[in-house]
Amino acid sequence: LYVQRSANFEQEQAQKLADLLVAEPKWAGDVVLAWESVGKTALPVLRRYYDHPKLEVRLAALDAGTWLEDEATMDQLALLALSADPTVRAQTARLLVNLPRSLRGTQRLHILLDDEEASVRVAAYESLATINDPIIQRVPIGEKERFKFVIDLVPSRKPLVYIAQARTPRLVIFNPTLGFEGPFVWRTWDNRLMLRSDGPHDPVQVFYQPPGQTQGRTLEAPPTLADVAGLLAHRPTLEQPEEGFDLTYGQVVDVVYALCQQKIVEAPVSLQISPLAAAIAQAQAVSQESPRPETTPSGG
């Protein structure tokens, strides 16, 4: 945050930051934060770098520009969304979250939901979920103090299952009609849970026997993964008396993951890496790269 605010200070400081970024792209994260603190008076400078030949400089300028809600970023973002590099396409999807009122930005995110790379599709979904785009159908499982998780249904031609826990536990299904390769009979948990269907368009029979009980129940669900997951997790209430097995989020995603891994459901699975796990991994990597004090050569 800059205390000084003399005439032309903001644009002069924005230019100094740009010069630093071009010379030392490693400072991109700090420069972006400083640009954002300068505010919209920095936009005339930022716009000169939206198409900079250095990709790191261009992305940093676009990062700050989208955060400042500059629609002028869209021309370059639309091009970057077509990049041959999936990491660039994913970064573009993440930047578009800052332009929730941009029709072009939202349309581009919709297109990226069908990207060839799962990481890009997940990034597009995360941005759309953050801005509460109505294209995503959200089904809450449980209410108030008994809330468990949400099932997010994402329109896409390419099936994908994304399991995420940050902010809110979520089971995300790309292609709401994603179903089962039938006919099939599938068992797990020492046969306490069994699924059976005579064909891809037939209802799924779900048998579950709780631990410690000698009797189980069989319920029926429509032939989609979302419906079966909802049946497994649903706890009947006065407001929602429909039958269900009241399984936990962890149990449901365990079942979903196994069904996909065993090709009962033809869809890849993407697991969100928790922020804590990512931070631990990064700290371990830094620790391994840094020399231990007792082995560091001393001077002289």
GROMACS .gro file of C-alpha atoms in nm:
model
  300
    1LEU     CA    1   0.000   0.000   0.000
    2TYR     CA    2   0.138   0.336  -0.098
    3VAL     CA    3   0.097   0.631   0.138
    4GLN     CA    4   0.218   0.892  -0.108
    5ARG     CA    5  -0.045   1.011  -0.353
    6SER     CA    6   0.107   1.312  -0.530
    7ALA     CA    7   0.017   1.411  -0.887
    8ASN     CA    8   0.094   1.131  -1.135
    9PHE     CA    9   0.233   0.914  -0.854
   10GLU     CA   10   0.010   0.615  -0.931
   11GLN     CA   11   0.099   0.590  -1.299
   12GLU     CA   12   0.468   0.657  -1.235
   13GLN     CA   13   0.473   0.382  -0.972
   14ALA     CA   14   0.280   0.148  -1.201
   15GLN     CA   15   0.543   0.202  -1.470
   16LYS     CA   16   0.830   0.139  -1.226
   17LEU     CA   17   0.663  -0.187  -1.129
   18ALA     CA   18   0.628  -0.281  -1.496
   19ASP     CA   19   0.995  -0.210  -1.557
   20LEU     CA   20   1.086  -0.430  -1.261
   21LEU     CA   21   0.862  -0.709  -1.389
   22VAL     CA   22   1.015  -0.704  -1.737
   23ALA     CA   23   1.367  -0.713  -1.590
   24GLU     CA   24   1.288  -0.968  -1.317
   25PRO     CA   25   0.979  -1.182  -1.398
   26LYS     CA   26   1.037  -1.376  -1.075
   27TRP     CA   27   0.878  -1.084  -0.890
   28ALA     CA   28   0.549  -1.123  -1.079
   29GLY     CA   29   0.341  -1.211  -0.772
   30ASP     CA   30   0.462  -0.909  -0.574
   31VAL     CA   31   0.423  -0.675  -0.872
   32VAL     CA   32   0.064  -0.790  -0.927
   33LEU     CA   33  -0.025  -0.718  -0.564
   34ALA     CA   34   0.138  -0.375  -0.586
   35TRP     CA   35  -0.045  -0.293  -0.908
   36GLU     CA   36  -0.373  -0.391  -0.746
   37SER     CA   37  -0.300  -0.160  -0.452
   38VAL     CA   38  -0.240   0.129  -0.693
   39GLY     CA   39  -0.591   0.078  -0.830
   40LYS     CA   40  -0.756   0.162  -1.159
   41THR     CA   41  -0.525   0.457  -1.223
   42ALA     CA   42  -0.268   0.191  -1.312
   43LEU     CA   43  -0.479   0.059  -1.601
   44PRO     CA   44  -0.327   0.282  -1.876
   45VAL     CA   45   0.013   0.133  -1.790
   46LEU     CA   46  -0.116  -0.222  -1.752
   47ARG     CA   47  -0.285  -0.218  -2.093
   48ARG     CA   48   0.051  -0.170  -2.261
   49TYR     CA   49   0.161  -0.508  -2.124
   50TYR     CA   50  -0.147  -0.720  -2.199
   51ASP     CA   51   0.020  -0.842  -2.520
   52HIS     CA   52   0.382  -0.834  -2.403
   53PRO     CA   53   0.603  -1.094  -2.576
   54LYS     CA   54   0.714  -1.238  -2.240
   55LEU     CA   55   0.438  -1.471  -2.123
   56GLU     CA   56   0.515  -1.412  -1.752
   57VAL     CA   57   0.481  -1.035  -1.800
   58ARG     CA   58   0.162  -1.072  -2.002
   59LEU     CA   59  -0.003  -1.301  -1.747
   60ALA     CA   60   0.094  -1.074  -1.458
   61ALA     CA   61  -0.054  -0.769  -1.631
   62LEU     CA   62  -0.370  -0.961  -1.714
   63ASP     CA   63  -0.391  -1.089  -1.356
   64ALA     CA   64  -0.388  -0.735  -1.218
   65GLY     CA   65  -0.612  -0.609  -1.499
   66THR     CA   66  -0.883  -0.867  -1.439
   67TRP     CA   67  -0.867  -0.801  -1.065
   68LEU     CA   68  -0.933  -0.436  -1.150
   69GLU     CA   69  -1.224  -0.556  -1.372
   70ASP     CA   70  -1.079  -0.425  -1.696
   71GLU     CA   71  -1.285  -0.565  -1.984
   72ALA     CA   72  -0.994  -0.479  -2.216
   73THR     CA   73  -0.818  -0.790  -2.085
   74MET     CA   74  -1.066  -1.011  -2.270
   75ASP     CA   75  -0.900  -0.984  -2.613
   76GLN     CA   76  -0.580  -1.141  -2.484
   77LEU     CA   77  -0.755  -1.382  -2.248
   78ALA     CA   78  -0.959  -1.517  -2.539
   79LEU     CA   79  -0.633  -1.588  -2.724
   80LEU     CA   80  -0.466  -1.745  -2.422
   81ALA     CA   81  -0.767  -1.973  -2.376
   82LEU     CA   82  -0.668  -2.126  -2.711
   83SER     CA   83  -0.305  -2.179  -2.610
   84ALA     CA   84  -0.145  -2.514  -2.685
   85ASP     CA   85  -0.017  -2.517  -2.325
   86PRO     CA   86  -0.283  -2.654  -2.086
   87THR     CA   87  -0.124  -2.472  -1.789
   88VAL     CA   88  -0.183  -2.141  -1.970
   89ARG     CA   89  -0.542  -2.235  -2.047
   90ALA     CA   90  -0.599  -2.328  -1.683
   91GLN     CA   91  -0.445  -2.001  -1.565
   92THR     CA   92  -0.671  -1.815  -1.805
   93ALA     CA   93  -0.975  -1.991  -1.658
   94ARG     CA   94  -0.863  -1.891  -1.308
   95LEU     CA   95  -0.819  -1.526  -1.411
   96LEU     CA   96  -1.168  -1.509  -1.563
   97VAL     CA   97  -1.320  -1.547  -1.216
   98ASN     CA   98  -1.237  -1.177  -1.170
   99LEU     CA   99  -1.471  -1.076  -1.453
  100PRO     CA  100  -1.810  -1.206  -1.334
  101ARG     CA  101  -2.000  -0.937  -1.527
  102SER     CA  102  -1.822  -1.007  -1.855
  103LEU     CA  103  -2.044  -1.196  -2.099
  104ARG     CA  104  -1.739  -1.284  -2.311
  105GLY     CA  105  -1.556  -1.413  -2.004
  106THR     CA  106  -1.844  -1.633  -1.894
  107GLN     CA  107  -1.889  -1.770  -2.245
  108ARG     CA  108  -1.520  -1.857  -2.260
  109LEU     CA  109  -1.545  -2.044  -1.928
  110HIS     CA  110  -1.841  -2.239  -2.064
  111ILE     CA  111  -1.629  -2.346  -2.361
  112LEU     CA  112  -1.338  -2.449  -2.137
  113LEU     CA  113  -1.568  -2.693  -1.955
  114ASP     CA  114  -1.512  -2.920  -2.256
  115ASP     CA  115  -1.135  -2.875  -2.276
  116GLU     CA  116  -0.921  -3.180  -2.354
  117GLU     CA  117  -0.734  -3.146  -2.022
  118ALA     CA  118  -0.911  -3.226  -1.696
  119SER     CA  119  -0.712  -2.960  -1.508
  120VAL     CA  120  -0.842  -2.690  -1.742
  121ARG     CA  121  -1.201  -2.810  -1.709
  122VAL     CA  122  -1.172  -2.813  -1.330
  123ALA     CA  123  -1.028  -2.458  -1.332
  124ALA     CA  124  -1.319  -2.339  -1.547
  125TYR     CA  125  -1.568  -2.508  -1.315
  126GLU     CA  126  -1.407  -2.354  -1.005
  127SER     CA  127  -1.436  -2.005  -1.156
  128LEU     CA  128  -1.798  -2.059  -1.257
  129ALA     CA  129  -1.882  -2.203  -0.914
  130THR     CA  130  -1.720  -1.905  -0.742
  131ILE     CA  131  -1.930  -1.655  -0.939
  132ASN     CA  132  -2.244  -1.870  -0.890
  133ASP     CA  133  -2.302  -1.914  -1.261
  134PRO     CA  134  -2.648  -2.068  -1.318
  135ILE     CA  135  -2.507  -2.316  -1.568
  136ILE     CA  136  -2.401  -2.525  -1.266
  137GLN     CA  137  -2.689  -2.710  -1.101
  138ARG     CA  138  -2.620  -2.738  -0.727
  139VAL     CA  139  -2.792  -3.008  -0.520
  140PRO     CA  140  -2.734  -2.976  -0.143
  141ILE     CA  141  -2.724  -3.300   0.057
  142GLY     CA  142  -2.843  -3.243   0.413
  143GLU     CA  143  -2.971  -2.925   0.573
  144LYS     CA  144  -2.846  -2.683   0.838
  145GLU     CA  145  -2.656  -2.867   1.112
  146ARG     CA  146  -2.698  -3.194   0.921
  147PHE     CA  147  -2.547  -3.060   0.600
  148LYS     CA  148  -2.306  -3.308   0.437
  149PHE     CA  149  -2.197  -3.188   0.095
  150VAL     CA  150  -2.321  -3.065  -0.241
  151ILE     CA  151  -2.348  -3.238  -0.574
  152ASP     CA  152  -2.262  -2.997  -0.853
  153LEU     CA  153  -2.384  -3.098  -1.199
  154VAL     CA  154  -2.181  -2.943  -1.479
  155PRO     CA  155  -2.299  -2.949  -1.842
  156SER     CA  156  -2.020  -3.104  -2.047
  157ARG     CA  157  -1.982  -3.348  -2.332
  158LYS     CA  158  -1.675  -3.505  -2.169
  159PRO     CA  159  -1.749  -3.697  -1.846
  160LEU     CA  160  -1.537  -3.619  -1.542
  161VAL     CA  161  -1.579  -3.666  -1.167
  162TYR     CA  162  -1.414  -3.405  -0.946
  163ILE     CA  163  -1.393  -3.455  -0.569
  164ALA     CA  164  -1.321  -3.140  -0.369
  165GLN     CA  165  -1.331  -3.042  -0.002
  166ALA     CA  166  -1.197  -2.684   0.010
  167ARG     CA  167  -1.459  -2.434   0.131
  168THR     CA  168  -1.743  -2.687   0.090
  169PRO     CA  169  -1.731  -3.065   0.046
  170ARG     CA  170  -1.834  -3.125  -0.315
  171LEU     CA  171  -1.896  -3.407  -0.556
  172VAL     CA  172  -1.877  -3.253  -0.902
  173ILE     CA  173  -2.010  -3.448  -1.199
  174PHE     CA  174  -1.933  -3.325  -1.549
  175ASN     CA  175  -2.224  -3.440  -1.767
  176PRO     CA  176  -2.534  -3.464  -1.542
  177THR     CA  177  -2.659  -3.773  -1.728
  178LEU     CA  178  -2.339  -3.968  -1.659
  179GLY     CA  179  -2.451  -4.322  -1.585
  180PHE     CA  180  -2.334  -4.682  -1.566
  181GLU     CA  181  -2.193  -4.929  -1.811
  182GLY     CA  182  -2.454  -5.198  -1.778
  183PRO     CA  183  -2.565  -5.456  -1.713
  184PHE     CA  184  -2.357  -5.494  -1.400
  185VAL     CA  185  -2.342  -5.623  -1.044
  186TRP     CA  186  -2.096  -5.445  -0.814
  187ARG     CA  187  -2.009  -5.521  -0.450
  188THR     CA  188  -1.796  -5.358  -0.181
  189TRP     CA  189  -1.749  -5.348   0.197
  190ASP     CA  190  -1.774  -5.728   0.232
  191ASN     CA  191  -2.096  -5.728   0.029
  192ARG     CA  192  -2.267  -5.486   0.267
  193LEU     CA  193  -2.317  -5.254  -0.030
  194MET     CA  194  -2.425  -5.389  -0.368
  195LEU     CA  195  -2.537  -5.218  -0.687
  196ARG     CA  196  -2.712  -5.395  -0.971
  197SER     CA  197  -2.862  -5.293  -1.304
  198ASP     CA  198  -2.989  -5.486  -1.606
  199GLY     CA  199  -2.885  -5.219  -1.855
  200PRO     CA  200  -2.768  -4.857  -1.895
  201HIS     CA  201  -3.123  -4.728  -1.908
  202ASP     CA  202  -3.268  -4.946  -1.631
  203PRO     CA  203  -3.299  -4.836  -1.265
  204VAL     CA  204  -3.015  -4.921  -1.031
  205GLN     CA  205  -3.095  -5.151  -0.740
  206VAL     CA  206  -2.895  -5.049  -0.432
  207PHE     CA  207  -2.862  -5.285  -0.136
  208TYR     CA  208  -2.702  -5.165   0.188
  209GLN     CA  209  -2.654  -5.339   0.523
  210PRO     CA  210  -2.529  -5.108   0.802
  211PRO     CA  211  -2.239  -5.236   1.017
  212GLY     CA  212  -2.354  -5.449   1.308
  213GLN     CA  213  -2.698  -5.514   1.163
  214THR     CA  214  -2.819  -5.847   1.027
  215GLN     CA  215  -3.072  -5.702   0.784
  216GLY     CA  216  -3.025  -5.469   0.492
  217ARG     CA  217  -3.252  -5.274   0.259
  218THR     CA  218  -3.279  -5.247  -0.117
  219LEU     CA  219  -3.377  -4.915  -0.274
  220GLU     CA  220  -3.401  -4.807  -0.635
  221ALA     CA  221  -3.245  -4.507  -0.807
  222PRO     CA  222  -3.257  -4.365  -1.160
  223PRO     CA  223  -2.958  -4.478  -1.370
  224THR     CA  224  -2.729  -4.178  -1.319
  225LEU     CA  225  -2.428  -4.145  -1.092
  226ALA     CA  226  -2.574  -3.830  -0.936
  227ASP     CA  227  -2.898  -4.004  -0.842
  228VAL     CA  228  -2.720  -4.304  -0.690
  229ALA     CA  229  -2.484  -4.078  -0.492
  230GLY     CA  230  -2.781  -3.878  -0.369
  231LEU     CA  231  -2.964  -4.196  -0.261
  232LEU     CA  232  -2.659  -4.321  -0.071
  233ALA     CA  233  -2.620  -3.993   0.118
  234HIS     CA  234  -2.980  -3.886   0.174
  235ARG     CA  235  -3.115  -3.886   0.529
  236PRO     CA  236  -3.498  -3.883   0.539
  237THR     CA  237  -3.650  -3.584   0.720
  238LEU     CA  238  -3.996  -3.439   0.766
  239GLU     CA  239  -3.925  -3.192   0.488
  240GLN     CA  240  -3.765  -3.455   0.262
  241PRO     CA  241  -3.915  -3.794   0.356
  242GLU     CA  242  -3.773  -3.979   0.055
  243GLU     CA  243  -3.581  -4.293   0.149
  244GLY     CA  244  -3.203  -4.297   0.159
  245PHE     CA  245  -2.910  -4.469   0.332
  246ASP     CA  246  -2.763  -4.169   0.520
  247LEU     CA  247  -2.400  -4.245   0.430
  248THR     CA  248  -2.130  -3.988   0.499
  249TYR     CA  249  -1.952  -3.775   0.240
  250GLY     CA  250  -1.641  -3.988   0.279
  251GLN     CA  251  -1.833  -4.311   0.223
  252VAL     CA  252  -2.011  -4.173  -0.085
  253VAL     CA  253  -1.694  -4.047  -0.254
  254ASP     CA  254  -1.525  -4.377  -0.171
  255VAL     CA  255  -1.801  -4.557  -0.362
  256VAL     CA  256  -1.794  -4.310  -0.652
  257TYR     CA  257  -1.416  -4.332  -0.682
  258ALA     CA  258  -1.425  -4.712  -0.686
  259LEU     CA  259  -1.702  -4.721  -0.948
  260CYS     CA  260  -1.497  -4.498  -1.177
  261GLN     CA  261  -1.170  -4.683  -1.116
  262GLN     CA  262  -1.336  -5.016  -1.196
  263LYS     CA  263  -1.497  -4.873  -1.513
  264ILE     CA  264  -1.852  -4.930  -1.393
  265VAL     CA  265  -1.876  -4.557  -1.460
  266GLU     CA  266  -1.671  -4.446  -1.761
  267ALA     CA  267  -1.525  -4.123  -1.630
  268PRO     CA  268  -1.183  -4.014  -1.504
  269VAL     CA  269  -1.158  -3.887  -1.146
  270SER     CA  270  -0.981  -3.569  -1.040
  271LEU     CA  271  -0.905  -3.519  -0.670
  272GLN     CA  272  -0.857  -3.171  -0.531
  273ILE     CA  273  -0.529  -3.130  -0.346
  274SER     CA  274  -0.601  -2.969  -0.009
  275PRO     CA  275  -0.428  -2.634   0.057
  276LEU     CA  276  -0.265  -2.784   0.369
  277ALA     CA  277  -0.124  -3.080   0.177
  278ALA     CA  278   0.005  -2.849  -0.096
  279ALA     CA  279   0.173  -2.623   0.161
  280ILE     CA  280   0.337  -2.922   0.333
  281ALA     CA  281   0.463  -3.057   0.000
  282GLN     CA  282   0.604  -2.718  -0.095
  283ALA     CA  283   0.776  -2.681   0.242
  284GLN     CA  284   0.928  -3.028   0.210
  285ALA     CA  285   1.055  -2.948  -0.139
  286VAL     CA  286   1.219  -2.627  -0.019
  287SER     CA  287   1.371  -2.812   0.277
  288GLN     CA  288   1.519  -3.079   0.049
  289GLU     CA  289   1.664  -2.820  -0.188
  290SER     CA  290   1.824  -2.614   0.090
  291PRO     CA  291   2.158  -2.737   0.231
  292ARG     CA  292   2.157  -2.852   0.590
  293PRO     CA  293   2.340  -2.611   0.821
  294GLU     CA  294   2.588  -2.872   0.940
  295THR     CA  295   2.686  -2.961   0.581
  296THR     CA  296   2.707  -2.606   0.445
  297PRO     CA  297   3.066  -2.525   0.352
  298SER     CA  298   3.211  -2.259   0.580
  299GLY     CA  299   3.408  -1.965   0.452
  300GLY     CA  300   3.792  -1.964   0.453
   0.00000   0.00000   0.00000
